Short mmCIF file of C-alpha atoms (C1' of nucleotides) in Angstrom, two decimals:
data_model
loop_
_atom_site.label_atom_id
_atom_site.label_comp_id
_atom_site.label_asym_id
_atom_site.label_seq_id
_atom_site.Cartn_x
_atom_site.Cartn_y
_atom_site.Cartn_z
CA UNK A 1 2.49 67.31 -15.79
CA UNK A 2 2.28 71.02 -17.15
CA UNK A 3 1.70 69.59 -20.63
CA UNK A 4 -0.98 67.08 -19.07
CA UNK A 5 -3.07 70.14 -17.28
CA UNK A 6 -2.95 72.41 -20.76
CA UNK A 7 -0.33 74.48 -19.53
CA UNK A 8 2.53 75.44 -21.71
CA UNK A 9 6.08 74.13 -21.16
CA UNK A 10 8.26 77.31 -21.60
CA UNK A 11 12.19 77.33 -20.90
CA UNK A 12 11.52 79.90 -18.30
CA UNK A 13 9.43 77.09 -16.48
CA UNK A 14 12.06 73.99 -16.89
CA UNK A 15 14.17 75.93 -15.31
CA UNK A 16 12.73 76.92 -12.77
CA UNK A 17 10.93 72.89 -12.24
CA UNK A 18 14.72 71.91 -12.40
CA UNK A 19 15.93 74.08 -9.22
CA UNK A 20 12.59 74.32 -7.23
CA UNK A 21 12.04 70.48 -7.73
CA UNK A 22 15.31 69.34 -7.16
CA UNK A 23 16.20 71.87 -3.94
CA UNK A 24 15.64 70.23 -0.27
CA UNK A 25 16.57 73.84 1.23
CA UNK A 26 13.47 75.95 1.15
CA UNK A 27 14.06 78.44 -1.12
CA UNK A 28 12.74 81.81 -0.23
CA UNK A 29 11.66 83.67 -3.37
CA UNK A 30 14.32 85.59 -3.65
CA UNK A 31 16.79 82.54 -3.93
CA UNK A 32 15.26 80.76 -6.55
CA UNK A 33 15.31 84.20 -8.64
CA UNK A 34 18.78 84.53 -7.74
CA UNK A 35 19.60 80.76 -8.95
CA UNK A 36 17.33 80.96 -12.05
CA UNK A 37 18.99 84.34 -13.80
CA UNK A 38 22.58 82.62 -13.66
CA UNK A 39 20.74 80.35 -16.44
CA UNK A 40 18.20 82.76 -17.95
CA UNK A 41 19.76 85.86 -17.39
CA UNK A 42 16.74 87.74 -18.81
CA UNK A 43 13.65 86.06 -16.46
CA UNK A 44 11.23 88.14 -14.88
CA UNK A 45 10.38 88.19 -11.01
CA UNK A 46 6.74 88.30 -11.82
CA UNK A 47 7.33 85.33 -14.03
CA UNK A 48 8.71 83.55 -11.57
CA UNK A 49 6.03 84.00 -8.89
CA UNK A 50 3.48 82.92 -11.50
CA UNK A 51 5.46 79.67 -11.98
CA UNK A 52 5.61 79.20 -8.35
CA UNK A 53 2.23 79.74 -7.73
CA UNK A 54 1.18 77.74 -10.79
CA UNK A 55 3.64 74.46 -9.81
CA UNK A 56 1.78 74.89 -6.33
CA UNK A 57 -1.56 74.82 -8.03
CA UNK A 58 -1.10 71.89 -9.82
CA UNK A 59 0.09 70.37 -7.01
CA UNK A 60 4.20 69.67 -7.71
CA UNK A 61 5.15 72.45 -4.84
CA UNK A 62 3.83 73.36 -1.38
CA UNK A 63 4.16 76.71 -0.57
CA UNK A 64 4.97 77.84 3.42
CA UNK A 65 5.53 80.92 5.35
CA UNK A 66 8.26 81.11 8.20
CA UNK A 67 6.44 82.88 10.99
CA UNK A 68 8.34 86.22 10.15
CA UNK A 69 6.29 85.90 6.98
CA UNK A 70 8.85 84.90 4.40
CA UNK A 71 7.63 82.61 1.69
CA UNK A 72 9.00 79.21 0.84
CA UNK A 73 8.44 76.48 -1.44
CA UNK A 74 8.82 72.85 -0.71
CA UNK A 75 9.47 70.33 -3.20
CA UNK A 76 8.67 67.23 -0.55
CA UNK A 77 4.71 67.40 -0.39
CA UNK A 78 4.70 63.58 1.71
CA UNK A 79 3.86 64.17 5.45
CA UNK A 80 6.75 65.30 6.97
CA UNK A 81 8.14 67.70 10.04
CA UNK A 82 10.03 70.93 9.05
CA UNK A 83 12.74 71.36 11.69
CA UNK A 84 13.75 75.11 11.92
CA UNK A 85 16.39 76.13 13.83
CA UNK A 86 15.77 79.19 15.90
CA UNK A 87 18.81 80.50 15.54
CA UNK A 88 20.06 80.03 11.55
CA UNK A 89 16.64 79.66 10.29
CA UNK A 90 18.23 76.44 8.19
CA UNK A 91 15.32 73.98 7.88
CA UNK A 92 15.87 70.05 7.77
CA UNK A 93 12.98 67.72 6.46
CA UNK A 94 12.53 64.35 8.92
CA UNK A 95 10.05 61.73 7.62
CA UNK A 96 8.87 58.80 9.54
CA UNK A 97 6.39 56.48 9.55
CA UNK A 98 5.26 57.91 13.40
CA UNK A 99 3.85 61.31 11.19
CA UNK A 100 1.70 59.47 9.11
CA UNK A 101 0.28 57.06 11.85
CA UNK A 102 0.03 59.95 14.36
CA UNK A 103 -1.81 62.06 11.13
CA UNK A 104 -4.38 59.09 10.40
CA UNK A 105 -5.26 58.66 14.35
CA UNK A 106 -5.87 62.16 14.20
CA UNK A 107 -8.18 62.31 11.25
CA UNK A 108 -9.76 59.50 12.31
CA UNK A 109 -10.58 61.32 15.91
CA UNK A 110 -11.55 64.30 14.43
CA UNK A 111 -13.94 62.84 11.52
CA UNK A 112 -12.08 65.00 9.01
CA UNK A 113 -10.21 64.09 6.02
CA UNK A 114 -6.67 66.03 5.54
CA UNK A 115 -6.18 67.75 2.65
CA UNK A 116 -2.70 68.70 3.54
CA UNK A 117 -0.58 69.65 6.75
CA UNK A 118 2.59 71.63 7.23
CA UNK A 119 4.53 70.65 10.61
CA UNK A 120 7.08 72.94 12.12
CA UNK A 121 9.46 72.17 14.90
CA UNK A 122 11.68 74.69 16.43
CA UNK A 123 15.15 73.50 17.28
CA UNK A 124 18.73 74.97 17.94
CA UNK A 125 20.29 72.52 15.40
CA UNK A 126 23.61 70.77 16.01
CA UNK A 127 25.82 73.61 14.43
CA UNK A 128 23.82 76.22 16.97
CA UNK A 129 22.86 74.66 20.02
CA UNK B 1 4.84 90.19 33.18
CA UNK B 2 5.92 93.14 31.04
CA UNK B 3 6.56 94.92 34.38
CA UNK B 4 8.39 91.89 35.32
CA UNK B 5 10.80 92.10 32.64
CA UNK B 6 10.97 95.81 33.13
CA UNK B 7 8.52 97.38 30.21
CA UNK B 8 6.50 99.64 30.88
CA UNK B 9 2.74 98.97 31.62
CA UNK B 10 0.70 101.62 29.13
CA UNK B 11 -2.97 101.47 28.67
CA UNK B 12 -2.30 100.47 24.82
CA UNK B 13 -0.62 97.61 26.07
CA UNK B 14 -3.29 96.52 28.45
CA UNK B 15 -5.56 97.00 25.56
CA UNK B 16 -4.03 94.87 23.24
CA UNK B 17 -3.63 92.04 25.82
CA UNK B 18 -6.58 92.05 27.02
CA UNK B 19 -8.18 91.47 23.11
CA UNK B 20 -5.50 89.07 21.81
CA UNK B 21 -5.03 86.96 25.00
CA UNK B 22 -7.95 85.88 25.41
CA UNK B 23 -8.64 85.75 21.59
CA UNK B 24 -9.11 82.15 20.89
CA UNK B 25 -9.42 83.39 16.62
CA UNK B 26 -5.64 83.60 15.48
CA UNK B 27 -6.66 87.39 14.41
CA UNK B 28 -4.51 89.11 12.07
CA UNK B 29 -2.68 92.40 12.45
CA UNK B 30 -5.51 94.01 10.93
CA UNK B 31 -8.31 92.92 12.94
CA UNK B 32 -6.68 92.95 16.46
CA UNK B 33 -6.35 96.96 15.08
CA UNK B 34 -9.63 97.26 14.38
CA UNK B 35 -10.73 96.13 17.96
CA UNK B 36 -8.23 97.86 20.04
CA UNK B 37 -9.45 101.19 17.77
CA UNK B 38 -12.98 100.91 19.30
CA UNK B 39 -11.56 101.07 22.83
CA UNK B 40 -8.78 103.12 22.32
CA UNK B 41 -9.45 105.63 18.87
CA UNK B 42 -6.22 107.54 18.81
CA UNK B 43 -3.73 104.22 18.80
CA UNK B 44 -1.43 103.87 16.50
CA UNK B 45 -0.85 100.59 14.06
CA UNK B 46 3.07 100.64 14.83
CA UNK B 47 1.90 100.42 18.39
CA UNK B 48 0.12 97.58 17.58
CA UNK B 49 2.78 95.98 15.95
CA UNK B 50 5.45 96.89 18.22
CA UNK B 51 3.24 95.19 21.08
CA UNK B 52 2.43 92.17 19.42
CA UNK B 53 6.41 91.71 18.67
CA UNK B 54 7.14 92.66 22.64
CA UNK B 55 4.68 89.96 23.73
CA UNK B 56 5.84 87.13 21.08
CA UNK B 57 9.10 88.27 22.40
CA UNK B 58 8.13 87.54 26.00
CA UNK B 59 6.48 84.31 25.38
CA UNK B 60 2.79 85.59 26.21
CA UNK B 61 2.17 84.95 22.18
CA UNK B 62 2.83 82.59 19.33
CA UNK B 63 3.37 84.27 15.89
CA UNK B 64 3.05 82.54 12.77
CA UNK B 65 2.20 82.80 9.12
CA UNK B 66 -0.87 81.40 6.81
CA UNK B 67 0.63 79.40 3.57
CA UNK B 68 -0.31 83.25 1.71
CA UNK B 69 1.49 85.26 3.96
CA UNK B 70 -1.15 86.53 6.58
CA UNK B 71 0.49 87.42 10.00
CA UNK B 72 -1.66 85.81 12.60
CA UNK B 73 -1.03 85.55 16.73
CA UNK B 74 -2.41 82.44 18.67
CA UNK B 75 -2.50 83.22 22.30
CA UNK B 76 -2.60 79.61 22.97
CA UNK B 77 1.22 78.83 23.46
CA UNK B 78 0.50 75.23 24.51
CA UNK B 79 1.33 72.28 22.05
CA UNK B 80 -1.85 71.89 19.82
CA UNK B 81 -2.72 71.64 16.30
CA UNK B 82 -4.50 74.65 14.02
CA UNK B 83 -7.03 72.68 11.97
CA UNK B 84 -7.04 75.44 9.16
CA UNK B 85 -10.18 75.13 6.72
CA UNK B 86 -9.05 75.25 3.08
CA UNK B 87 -12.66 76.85 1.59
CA UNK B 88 -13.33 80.07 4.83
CA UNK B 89 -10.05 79.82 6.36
CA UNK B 90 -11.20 79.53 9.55
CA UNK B 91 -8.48 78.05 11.75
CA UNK B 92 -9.79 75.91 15.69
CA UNK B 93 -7.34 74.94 17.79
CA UNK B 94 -7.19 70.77 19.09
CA UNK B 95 -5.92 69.60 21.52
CA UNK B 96 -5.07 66.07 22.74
CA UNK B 97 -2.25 64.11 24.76
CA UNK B 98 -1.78 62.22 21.76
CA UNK B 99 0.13 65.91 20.67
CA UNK B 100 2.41 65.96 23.68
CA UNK B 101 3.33 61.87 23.12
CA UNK B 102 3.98 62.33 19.50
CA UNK B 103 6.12 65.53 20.24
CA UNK B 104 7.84 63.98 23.24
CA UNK B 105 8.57 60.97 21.13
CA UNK B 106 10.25 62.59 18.10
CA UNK B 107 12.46 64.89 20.23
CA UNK B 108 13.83 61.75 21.61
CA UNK B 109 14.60 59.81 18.14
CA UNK B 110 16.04 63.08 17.05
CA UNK B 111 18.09 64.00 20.05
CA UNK B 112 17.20 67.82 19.69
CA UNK B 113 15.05 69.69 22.16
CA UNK B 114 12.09 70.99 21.06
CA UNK B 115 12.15 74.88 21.83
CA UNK B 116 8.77 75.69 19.88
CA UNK B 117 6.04 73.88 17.24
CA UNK B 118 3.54 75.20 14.86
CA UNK B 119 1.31 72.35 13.38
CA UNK B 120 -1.07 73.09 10.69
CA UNK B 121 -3.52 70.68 9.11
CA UNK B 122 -5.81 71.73 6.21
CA UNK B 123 -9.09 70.51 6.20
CA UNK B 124 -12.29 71.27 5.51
CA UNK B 125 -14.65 72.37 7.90
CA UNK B 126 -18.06 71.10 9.05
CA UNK B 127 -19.74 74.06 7.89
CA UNK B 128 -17.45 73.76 4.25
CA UNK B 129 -17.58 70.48 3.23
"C1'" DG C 1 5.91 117.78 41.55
"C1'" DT C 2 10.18 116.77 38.68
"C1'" DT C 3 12.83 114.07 35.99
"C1'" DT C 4 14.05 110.84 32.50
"C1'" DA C 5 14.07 107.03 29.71
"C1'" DA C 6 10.68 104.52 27.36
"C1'" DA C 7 6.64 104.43 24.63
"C1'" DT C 8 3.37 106.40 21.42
"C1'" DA C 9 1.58 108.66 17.27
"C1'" DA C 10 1.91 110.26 12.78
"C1'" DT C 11 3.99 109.71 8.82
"C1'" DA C 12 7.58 108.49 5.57
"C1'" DA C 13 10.25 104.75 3.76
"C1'" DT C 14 10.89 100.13 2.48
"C1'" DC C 15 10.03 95.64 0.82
"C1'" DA C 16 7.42 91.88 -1.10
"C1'" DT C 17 3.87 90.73 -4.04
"C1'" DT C 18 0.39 91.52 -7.56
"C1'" DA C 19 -1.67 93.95 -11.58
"C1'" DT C 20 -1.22 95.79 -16.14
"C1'" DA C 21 -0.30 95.93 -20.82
"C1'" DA C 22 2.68 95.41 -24.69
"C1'" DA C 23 5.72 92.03 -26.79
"C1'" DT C 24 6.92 87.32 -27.43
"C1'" DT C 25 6.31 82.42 -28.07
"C1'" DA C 26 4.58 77.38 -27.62
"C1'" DG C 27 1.79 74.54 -29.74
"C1'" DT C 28 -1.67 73.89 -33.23
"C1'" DT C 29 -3.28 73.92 -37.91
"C1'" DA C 30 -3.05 74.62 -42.78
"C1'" DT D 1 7.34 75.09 -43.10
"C1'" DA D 2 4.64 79.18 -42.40
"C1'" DA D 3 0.83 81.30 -40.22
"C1'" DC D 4 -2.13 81.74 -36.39
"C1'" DT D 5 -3.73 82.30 -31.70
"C1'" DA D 6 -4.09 82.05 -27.04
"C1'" DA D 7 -0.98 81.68 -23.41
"C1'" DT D 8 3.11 83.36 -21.46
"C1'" DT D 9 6.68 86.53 -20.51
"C1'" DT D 10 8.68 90.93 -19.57
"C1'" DA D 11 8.98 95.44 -17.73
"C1'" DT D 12 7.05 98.39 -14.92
"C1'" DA D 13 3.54 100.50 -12.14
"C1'" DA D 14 0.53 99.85 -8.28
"C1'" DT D 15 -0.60 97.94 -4.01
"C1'" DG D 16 -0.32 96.51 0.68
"C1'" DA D 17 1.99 95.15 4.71
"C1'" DT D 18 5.61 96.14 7.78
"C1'" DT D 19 9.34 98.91 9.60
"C1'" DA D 20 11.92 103.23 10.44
"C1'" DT D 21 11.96 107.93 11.93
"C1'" DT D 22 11.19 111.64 14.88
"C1'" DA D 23 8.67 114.78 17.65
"C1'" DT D 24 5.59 114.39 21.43
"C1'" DT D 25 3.79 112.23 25.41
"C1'" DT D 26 3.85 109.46 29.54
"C1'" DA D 27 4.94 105.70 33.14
"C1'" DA D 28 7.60 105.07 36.83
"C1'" DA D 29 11.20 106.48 39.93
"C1'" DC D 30 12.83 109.98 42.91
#
DNA sequence: GTTTAAATAATAATCATTATAAATTAGTTA
DNA sequence: TAACTAATTTATAATGATTATTATTTAAAC
């Protein structure tokens, strides 16, 4: 998909396609730099918020903030609710078929097409409640 | 309320309610200091920030975070969805029963209580698209 | 009017993100 | 395979938003 848009594939990039892509936690920032310079020691943190922001561009990412402001990238860009719980902050993806009929009815009440959504429910999760 | 729960009531406070309670704009940190400085020149922006964290705290306020970042306050704490425009930004509240069924209907397929919710949908707006 | 703990203001410190510029490299072409 | 070039990366400086600190002020109780 880089390749397809005219951007470069670098090793700094694979990598961090391979984690980001692959993760169904989140990751802040600051995780993903963490995970990517056990493999490429040597990586810049300005490189890696290009890539982020460039994989979000191109539209392989979605990019969040937690209300207390902390970025995070999500690899699963289907409709889907983000349950966070209040007290561990973990975040657990839940996909049905309800989101995308309750999303259409919507649009179609509205007259607006979606270009996107980003659905968070608070919870105490079953480790915290 | 703040007396309630045993703050004090300070005419910065009743400033800063008065403008972001009955803001219906999702303002930013920055703007909501901009208005309070017209009314009241000598306040401080930690005061403002302090306040808007007491009254999240309290439940008067819902804080959240645009996909860039942006700290923003919604004094509507009801369930309802922020119809965010992708082009100006602009973000209008909607809300509709079909909100409450959908959200009363997942909680129960999960088994989790819902203790908060922060639904965004990107579109673009009337004036936009 | 006094008292006192809480709140405010001013400012310094911190943290996350972006900008800059020199060095490196992927991908193309000869 | 070597050379070329524009894109990318790196390192670091700059920026901007938020929080911490501390002296001063003040709301509320007595």
């Amino acid at each position: 998909m880089l390749r397809e848009k005219g951007f470069k594939v670098t090793p700094q990039r694979l990598a961090i396609c391979r984690f980001v892509l692959s993760s169904k936690e989140h990751p802040s920032v600051e995780k993903i730099y963490d995970k990517i310079q056990k493999v490429y020691p040597t990586i810049s943190l300005a490189t890696i918020y290009q890539t982020l922001h460039l994989l979000t561009k191109i539209g392989l990412l979605q990019e969040f903030a937690l209300c207390n402001g902390s970025l995070r990238y999500d690899s699963n860009i289907s409709p889907h609710l983000n349950l966070i719980c209040k007290n561990c902050g973990k975040i657990i993806d839940y996909e049905s078929e309800k989101i995308n009929m309750f999303l259409s009815e919507i649009a179609k009440e509205l007259e607006l097409s979606l270009v996107g959504q980003h659905l968070e429910l608070y919870v105490y999760c079953n480790q915290c409640k």
